[in-house]
mmCIF file of C-alpha atoms in Angstrom:
data_model
loop_
_atom_site.group_PDB
_atom_site.id
_atom_site.type_symbol
_atom_site.label_atom_id
_atom_site.label_comp_id
_atom_site.label_asym_id
_atom_site.label_seq_id
_atom_site.Cartn_x
_atom_site.Cartn_y
_atom_site.Cartn_z
ATOM 1 C CA UNK M 1 18.061 33.701 -11.440
ATOM 2 C CA UNK M 2 20.317 30.764 -11.567
ATOM 3 C CA UNK M 3 19.138 27.807 -13.644
ATOM 4 C CA UNK M 4 18.515 24.510 -11.782
ATOM 5 C CA UNK M 5 20.694 21.541 -12.536
ATOM 6 C CA UNK M 6 19.137 18.102 -13.285
ATOM 7 C CA UNK M 7 20.316 14.458 -13.409
ATOM 8 C CA UNK M 8 18.072 11.455 -14.173
ATOM 9 C CA UNK M 9 18.064 7.728 -13.816
ATOM 10 C CA UNK M 10 15.730 5.120 -15.262
ATOM 11 C CA UNK M 11 15.710 1.520 -14.019
ATOM 12 C CA UNK M 12 13.380 -0.697 -16.084
ATOM 13 C CA UNK M 13 14.305 -3.780 -14.145
ATOM 14 C CA UNK M 14 12.389 -3.031 -10.926
ATOM 15 C CA UNK M 15 9.896 -5.897 -10.474
ATOM 16 C CA UNK M 16 7.693 -7.521 -7.880
ATOM 17 C CA UNK M 17 6.483 -11.064 -7.747
ATOM 18 C CA UNK M 18 3.332 -10.194 -9.717
ATOM 19 C CA UNK M 19 3.929 -6.918 -11.550
ATOM 20 C CA UNK M 20 6.665 -5.049 -13.306
ATOM 21 C CA UNK M 21 7.455 -1.414 -12.708
ATOM 22 C CA UNK M 22 9.746 1.114 -14.117
ATOM 23 C CA UNK M 23 11.513 3.291 -11.589
ATOM 24 C CA UNK M 24 12.026 6.773 -12.835
ATOM 25 C CA UNK M 25 14.298 9.085 -10.905
ATOM 26 C CA UNK M 26 15.441 12.630 -11.110
ATOM 27 C CA UNK M 27 17.791 14.808 -8.971
ATOM 28 C CA UNK M 28 17.646 18.688 -9.139
ATOM 29 C CA UNK M 29 19.342 21.542 -7.326
ATOM 30 C CA UNK M 30 19.081 25.251 -7.374
ATOM 31 C CA UNK M 31 21.437 27.707 -5.459
ATOM 32 C CA UNK M 32 18.441 29.939 -4.660
ATOM 33 C CA UNK M 33 19.520 33.309 -3.476
ATOM 34 C CA UNK M 34 22.584 32.109 -1.725
ATOM 35 C CA UNK M 35 26.243 32.674 -2.884
ATOM 36 C CA UNK M 36 27.069 29.034 -2.660
ATOM 37 C CA UNK M 37 25.409 25.687 -3.193
ATOM 38 C CA UNK M 38 25.965 23.635 0.002
ATOM 39 C CA UNK M 39 23.174 21.013 -0.758
ATOM 40 C CA UNK M 40 24.163 17.737 -2.305
ATOM 41 C CA UNK M 41 21.831 15.061 -3.783
ATOM 42 C CA UNK M 42 22.360 12.007 -5.876
ATOM 43 C CA UNK M 43 20.612 8.885 -7.200
ATOM 44 C CA UNK M 44 22.517 5.778 -8.269
ATOM 45 C CA UNK M 45 21.688 2.152 -9.182
ATOM 46 C CA UNK M 46 23.417 -0.822 -7.511
ATOM 47 C CA UNK M 47 26.329 -2.068 -9.662
ATOM 48 C CA UNK M 48 25.108 -5.637 -9.641
ATOM 49 C CA UNK M 49 21.686 -6.007 -7.979
ATOM 50 C CA UNK M 50 18.906 -5.233 -10.584
ATOM 51 C CA UNK M 51 15.948 -3.222 -9.378
ATOM 52 C CA UNK M 52 18.024 -1.754 -6.486
ATOM 53 C CA UNK M 53 18.793 1.911 -6.306
ATOM 54 C CA UNK M 54 19.591 4.527 -3.688
ATOM 55 C CA UNK M 55 18.756 8.261 -3.431
ATOM 56 C CA UNK M 56 20.533 10.413 -0.927
ATOM 57 C CA UNK M 57 20.315 14.126 -0.007
ATOM 58 C CA UNK M 58 22.252 16.299 2.405
ATOM 59 C CA UNK M 59 21.983 19.921 3.406
ATOM 60 C CA UNK M 60 25.346 21.202 4.590
ATOM 61 C CA UNK M 61 25.927 23.826 7.166
ATOM 62 C CA UNK M 62 29.140 25.349 8.559
ATOM 63 C CA UNK M 63 30.584 28.421 7.012
ATOM 64 C CA UNK M 64 32.100 29.051 3.577
ATOM 65 C CA UNK M 65 32.601 25.565 1.934
ATOM 66 C CA UNK M 66 32.303 23.804 5.230
ATOM 67 C CA UNK M 67 28.667 22.791 4.719
ATOM 68 C CA UNK M 68 29.416 21.671 1.073
ATOM 69 C CA UNK M 69 32.260 19.492 2.355
ATOM 70 C CA UNK M 70 29.973 17.923 5.069
ATOM 71 C CA UNK M 71 27.184 17.223 2.545
ATOM 72 C CA UNK M 72 29.717 15.755 0.045
ATOM 73 C CA UNK M 73 30.843 13.251 2.679
ATOM 74 C CA UNK M 74 27.198 11.999 3.108
ATOM 75 C CA UNK M 75 27.105 11.226 -0.677
ATOM 76 C CA UNK M 76 30.367 9.700 -0.809
ATOM 77 C CA UNK M 77 29.625 7.356 2.217
ATOM 78 C CA UNK M 78 26.214 6.492 0.829
ATOM 79 C CA UNK M 79 27.686 5.370 -2.532
ATOM 80 C CA UNK M 80 30.575 3.423 -0.811
ATOM 81 C CA UNK M 81 28.238 1.535 1.558
ATOM 82 C CA UNK M 82 25.564 0.915 -0.992
ATOM 83 C CA UNK M 83 27.965 -0.554 -3.601
ATOM 84 C CA UNK M 84 29.051 -3.200 -0.904
ATOM 85 C CA UNK M 85 25.491 -3.888 0.335
ATOM 86 C CA UNK M 86 24.794 -7.660 0.617
ATOM 87 C CA UNK M 87 21.268 -8.366 1.853
ATOM 88 C CA UNK M 88 22.223 -11.915 3.111
ATOM 89 C CA UNK M 89 24.503 -10.248 5.759
ATOM 90 C CA UNK M 90 22.987 -6.727 6.238
ATOM 91 C CA UNK M 91 19.466 -5.495 6.528
ATOM 92 C CA UNK M 92 18.420 -2.399 4.721
ATOM 93 C CA UNK M 93 17.798 -0.383 7.896
ATOM 94 C CA UNK M 94 21.167 -1.243 9.180
ATOM 95 C CA UNK M 95 22.751 -0.201 5.930
ATOM 96 C CA UNK M 96 20.939 3.211 6.055
ATOM 97 C CA UNK M 97 21.920 3.715 9.688
ATOM 98 C CA UNK M 98 25.619 2.852 8.913
ATOM 99 C CA UNK M 99 25.666 5.474 6.150
ATOM 100 C CA UNK M 100 24.511 8.217 8.422
ATOM 101 C CA UNK M 101 26.569 7.188 11.518
ATOM 102 C CA UNK M 102 29.781 6.743 9.457
ATOM 103 C CA UNK M 103 29.273 10.045 7.651
ATOM 104 C CA UNK M 104 28.814 11.664 11.018
ATOM 105 C CA UNK M 105 32.162 10.364 12.129
ATOM 106 C CA UNK M 106 33.984 11.534 8.992
ATOM 107 C CA UNK M 107 32.481 15.042 9.209
ATOM 108 C CA UNK M 108 33.553 15.288 12.876
ATOM 109 C CA UNK M 109 37.007 14.332 11.933
ATOM 110 C CA UNK M 110 37.239 17.037 9.212
ATOM 111 C CA UNK M 111 36.832 19.584 11.935
ATOM 112 C CA UNK M 112 40.326 18.822 13.000
ATOM 113 C CA UNK M 113 41.765 19.311 9.560
ATOM 114 C CA UNK M 114 39.964 22.440 8.612
ATOM 115 C CA UNK M 115 38.947 25.798 9.952
ATOM 116 C CA UNK M 116 35.223 25.237 9.370
ATOM 117 C CA UNK M 117 32.709 23.656 11.748
ATOM 118 C CA UNK M 118 30.906 21.464 9.270
ATOM 119 C CA UNK M 119 27.489 19.837 9.775
ATOM 120 C CA UNK M 120 24.860 18.233 7.590
ATOM 121 C CA UNK M 121 21.375 16.813 7.443
ATOM 122 C CA UNK M 122 20.926 13.405 5.701
ATOM 123 C CA UNK M 123 18.081 11.606 4.017
ATOM 124 C CA UNK M 124 18.967 8.140 2.575
ATOM 125 C CA UNK M 125 16.466 6.063 0.573
ATOM 126 C CA UNK M 126 16.942 2.569 -0.955
ATOM 127 C CA UNK M 127 14.551 0.678 -3.229
ATOM 128 C CA UNK M 128 14.750 -2.932 -3.641
ATOM 129 C CA UNK M 129 12.204 -5.143 -5.690
ATOM 130 C CA UNK M 130 8.889 -4.678 -3.808
ATOM 131 C CA UNK M 131 10.457 -2.890 -0.861
ATOM 132 C CA UNK M 132 11.619 0.533 0.064
ATOM 133 C CA UNK M 133 13.466 1.754 3.033
ATOM 134 C CA UNK M 134 14.583 5.173 4.308
ATOM 135 C CA UNK M 135 16.356 6.942 7.110
ATOM 136 C CA UNK M 136 16.973 10.591 8.069
ATOM 137 C CA UNK M 137 18.638 13.012 10.510
ATOM 138 C CA UNK M 138 18.014 16.662 10.648
ATOM 139 C CA UNK M 139 15.279 18.706 8.876
ATOM 140 C CA UNK M 140 15.711 17.619 5.267
ATOM 141 C CA UNK M 141 12.592 15.574 4.639
ATOM 142 C CA UNK M 142 11.342 12.331 3.149
ATOM 143 C CA UNK M 143 7.847 11.998 1.670
ATOM 144 C CA UNK M 144 6.032 8.919 0.380
ATOM 145 C CA UNK M 145 2.987 9.648 -1.879
ATOM 146 C CA UNK M 146 0.834 6.999 -3.445
ATOM 147 C CA UNK M 147 -1.052 8.208 -6.530
ATOM 148 C CA UNK M 148 -0.797 11.757 -5.137
ATOM 149 C CA UNK M 149 -1.929 11.020 -1.578
ATOM 150 C CA UNK M 150 0.524 11.389 1.310
ATOM 151 C CA UNK M 151 1.368 8.069 2.924
ATOM 152 C CA UNK M 152 4.142 9.203 5.284
ATOM 153 C CA UNK M 153 6.490 12.074 6.007
ATOM 154 C CA UNK M 154 9.660 12.156 8.156
ATOM 155 C CA UNK M 155 9.511 14.257 11.279
ATOM 156 C CA UNK M 156 12.149 16.961 11.491
ATOM 157 C CA UNK M 157 14.739 16.854 14.186
ATOM 158 C CA UNK M 158 14.210 20.555 14.934
ATOM 159 C CA UNK M 159 13.170 22.836 17.652
ATOM 160 C CA UNK M 160 9.974 24.022 15.992
ATOM 161 C CA UNK M 161 8.901 20.373 15.040
ATOM 162 C CA UNK M 162 9.313 19.503 18.752
ATOM 163 C CA UNK M 163 7.084 22.492 19.706
ATOM 164 C CA UNK M 164 4.585 21.426 17.129
ATOM 165 C CA UNK M 165 4.617 17.803 18.402
ATOM 166 C CA UNK M 166 3.935 19.153 21.961
ATOM 167 C CA UNK M 167 1.069 21.276 20.734
ATOM 168 C CA UNK M 168 2.762 24.568 21.409
ATOM 169 C CA UNK M 169 3.002 25.648 17.819
ATOM 170 C CA UNK M 170 0.993 24.982 14.674
ATOM 171 C CA UNK M 171 2.525 24.216 11.314
ATOM 172 C CA UNK M 172 1.995 27.729 9.966
ATOM 173 C CA UNK M 173 3.698 29.208 12.989
ATOM 174 C CA UNK M 174 6.569 26.820 12.593
ATOM 175 C CA UNK M 175 7.383 28.273 9.210
ATOM 176 C CA UNK M 176 7.608 31.755 10.638
ATOM 177 C CA UNK M 177 9.259 30.975 13.951
ATOM 178 C CA UNK M 178 12.598 32.872 14.441
ATOM 179 C CA UNK M 179 14.275 29.664 15.568
ATOM 180 C CA UNK M 180 12.967 27.528 12.757
ATOM 181 C CA UNK M 181 16.547 26.595 11.594
ATOM 182 C CA UNK M 182 17.660 25.297 15.047
ATOM 183 C CA UNK M 183 18.317 21.564 14.804
ATOM 184 C CA UNK M 184 18.175 19.144 17.642
ATOM 185 C CA UNK M 185 20.142 16.565 15.690
ATOM 186 C CA UNK M 186 22.459 16.581 12.725
ATOM 187 C CA UNK M 187 25.705 15.033 11.421
ATOM 188 C CA UNK M 188 28.956 16.445 12.676
ATOM 189 C CA UNK M 189 27.770 17.735 16.057
ATOM 190 C CA UNK M 190 29.031 16.528 19.484
ATOM 191 C CA UNK M 191 26.002 14.425 20.057
ATOM 192 C CA UNK M 192 25.454 11.175 18.236
ATOM 193 C CA UNK M 193 23.017 11.706 15.399
ATOM 194 C CA UNK M 194 19.397 10.676 15.878
ATOM 195 C CA UNK M 195 18.401 8.313 13.005
ATOM 196 C CA UNK M 196 14.771 7.622 12.202
ATOM 197 C CA UNK M 197 13.952 4.831 9.794
ATOM 198 C CA UNK M 198 10.884 3.699 7.898
ATOM 199 C CA UNK M 199 9.855 1.297 5.206
ATOM 200 C CA UNK M 200 7.037 0.162 2.965
ATOM 201 C CA UNK M 201 6.219 -3.087 1.279
ATOM 202 C CA UNK M 202 4.765 -4.003 -1.189
ATOM 203 C CA UNK M 203 5.389 -1.292 -3.694
ATOM 204 C CA UNK M 204 2.682 -0.347 -6.243
ATOM 205 C CA UNK M 205 2.524 1.625 -9.392
ATOM 206 C CA UNK M 206 1.948 5.303 -8.353
ATOM 207 C CA UNK M 207 4.333 5.233 -5.518
ATOM 208 C CA UNK M 208 6.376 8.410 -5.467
ATOM 209 C CA UNK M 209 9.179 9.223 -3.052
ATOM 210 C CA UNK M 210 10.488 12.792 -2.606
ATOM 211 C CA UNK M 211 13.675 13.728 -0.570
ATOM 212 C CA UNK M 212 14.176 17.497 -0.299
ATOM 213 C CA UNK M 213 15.899 20.132 1.718
ATOM 214 C CA UNK M 214 14.088 22.865 3.633
ATOM 215 C CA UNK M 215 14.795 25.303 0.792
ATOM 216 C CA UNK M 216 11.937 23.389 -0.992
ATOM 217 C CA UNK M 217 9.536 22.180 1.657
ATOM 218 C CA UNK M 218 9.266 25.544 3.388
ATOM 219 C CA UNK M 219 7.228 26.810 0.336
ATOM 220 C CA UNK M 220 5.419 23.751 -0.889
ATOM 221 C CA UNK M 221 2.373 22.063 0.839
ATOM 222 C CA UNK M 222 2.107 18.356 1.023
ATOM 223 C CA UNK M 223 -1.078 18.053 -1.061
ATOM 224 C CA UNK M 224 0.481 20.355 -3.615
ATOM 225 C CA UNK M 225 3.518 18.281 -3.916
ATOM 226 C CA UNK M 226 1.661 15.098 -4.163
ATOM 227 C CA UNK M 227 -0.467 16.342 -6.894
ATOM 228 C CA UNK M 228 2.538 17.554 -8.900
ATOM 229 C CA UNK M 229 4.304 14.248 -8.452
ATOM 230 C CA UNK M 230 1.258 12.223 -9.514
ATOM 231 C CA UNK M 231 0.691 14.155 -12.635
ATOM 232 C CA UNK M 232 4.141 14.677 -13.994
ATOM 233 C CA UNK M 233 7.352 12.846 -14.723
ATOM 234 C CA UNK M 234 10.140 13.105 -12.100
ATOM 235 C CA UNK M 235 12.048 15.684 -14.131
ATOM 236 C CA UNK M 236 9.016 17.791 -14.949
ATOM 237 C CA UNK M 237 7.752 17.542 -11.370
ATOM 238 C CA UNK M 238 11.248 18.699 -10.051
ATOM 239 C CA UNK M 239 11.197 21.671 -12.444
ATOM 240 C CA UNK M 240 7.708 22.708 -11.226
ATOM 241 C CA UNK M 241 8.567 22.324 -7.604
ATOM 242 C CA UNK M 242 11.663 24.409 -7.875
ATOM 243 C CA UNK M 243 9.806 27.071 -9.791
ATOM 244 C CA UNK M 244 7.140 27.368 -7.223
ATOM 245 C CA UNK M 245 9.649 27.528 -4.390
ATOM 246 C CA UNK M 246 11.560 30.280 -6.243
ATOM 247 C CA UNK M 247 8.441 32.338 -6.795
ATOM 248 C CA UNK M 248 7.386 32.037 -3.266
ATOM 249 C CA UNK M 249 10.715 32.755 -1.752
ATOM 250 C CA UNK M 250 10.596 36.345 -3.308
ATOM 251 C CA UNK M 251 14.359 36.836 -3.461
ATOM 252 C CA UNK M 252 15.151 35.292 -0.009
ATOM 253 C CA UNK M 253 15.363 31.582 -0.856
ATOM 254 C CA UNK M 254 17.850 29.055 0.499
ATOM 255 C CA UNK M 255 19.532 26.423 -1.504
ATOM 256 C CA UNK M 256 17.187 23.959 -2.999
ATOM 257 C CA UNK M 257 17.769 20.276 -3.567
ATOM 258 C CA UNK M 258 15.432 17.285 -4.224
ATOM 259 C CA UNK M 259 15.522 13.784 -5.381
ATOM 260 C CA UNK M 260 12.407 12.050 -6.779
ATOM 261 C CA UNK M 261 11.908 8.321 -7.364
ATOM 262 C CA UNK M 262 8.567 7.199 -8.932
ATOM 263 C CA UNK M 263 7.260 3.775 -9.766
ATOM 264 C CA UNK M 264 5.320 3.438 -12.966
ATOM 265 C CA UNK M 265 3.548 0.134 -13.663
ATOM 266 C CA UNK M 266 4.293 -1.353 -17.105
ATOM 267 C CA UNK M 267 2.459 -4.123 -18.886
ATOM 268 C CA UNK M 268 3.739 -7.629 -18.305
ATOM 269 C CA UNK M 269 5.630 -9.155 -21.126
ATOM 270 C CA UNK M 270 4.685 -12.593 -22.438
ATOM 271 C CA UNK M 271 5.870 -15.244 -20.009
ATOM 272 C CA UNK M 272 8.530 -16.472 -22.390
ATOM 273 C CA UNK M 273 10.109 -13.081 -22.114
ATOM 274 C CA UNK M 274 10.327 -12.816 -18.385
ATOM 275 C CA UNK M 275 10.655 -16.421 -17.154
ATOM 276 C CA UNK M 276 12.488 -16.541 -13.841
ATOM 277 C CA UNK M 277 11.226 -13.175 -12.884
ATOM 278 C CA UNK M 278 7.919 -14.248 -11.429
ATOM 279 C CA UNK M 279 4.364 -14.125 -12.850
#
């Protein structure tokens, strides 16, 4: 069994007009029972805008090294576009769409310079003071929990999700369906990617955001994930989620990747310490 890899980020500057929060984040990956890790995930803070961070996750597909290359392009484009983000001239949803659309173009171009047929999913999440936005394409998922309760979940761009939506398949049947890995939209295909977006405002302490590949969500229920995220730190929650998925995969698990961002309310400082940040 391969050990999972972790990276963490803590941004104590996340604030709202009335309350202060600490944003705690963690990224974790596990190769599962595959020979190669083709998932990519990252969390990074904006270089100049305090309280602003981005999490991004991509599940690559396309033969040996091709999927990893495609997923890496999503991460690179997310970091590049995020660092040049200027709210005065670009909305958060437009930024997230641009990341997915431009990564799609780059992945398509790599098909002409390599022997692979690279594709990738994408989930991109951005938190600003008192607002969070997200976008996705494919079947990697985004979840928003509030104190353990599910607030929203992205809808997979997959054949089985379409069948579920039309009432032809239930959620349990979707997990066992022989075509459960067939995507209706992804990055790198001939079709333009479908990009779904969402947002929440205001943010509150207890908000937890989970980005994950199907190597995780196929084995973890929503209530179970919410409970784990509410009761543990992002790093401990990531470890617990991966351990559960590995146990339930029983030697047949896919790559696992996840990113967690959690808001923890912290006591307000005396006004003389935070003048200019609201109160």
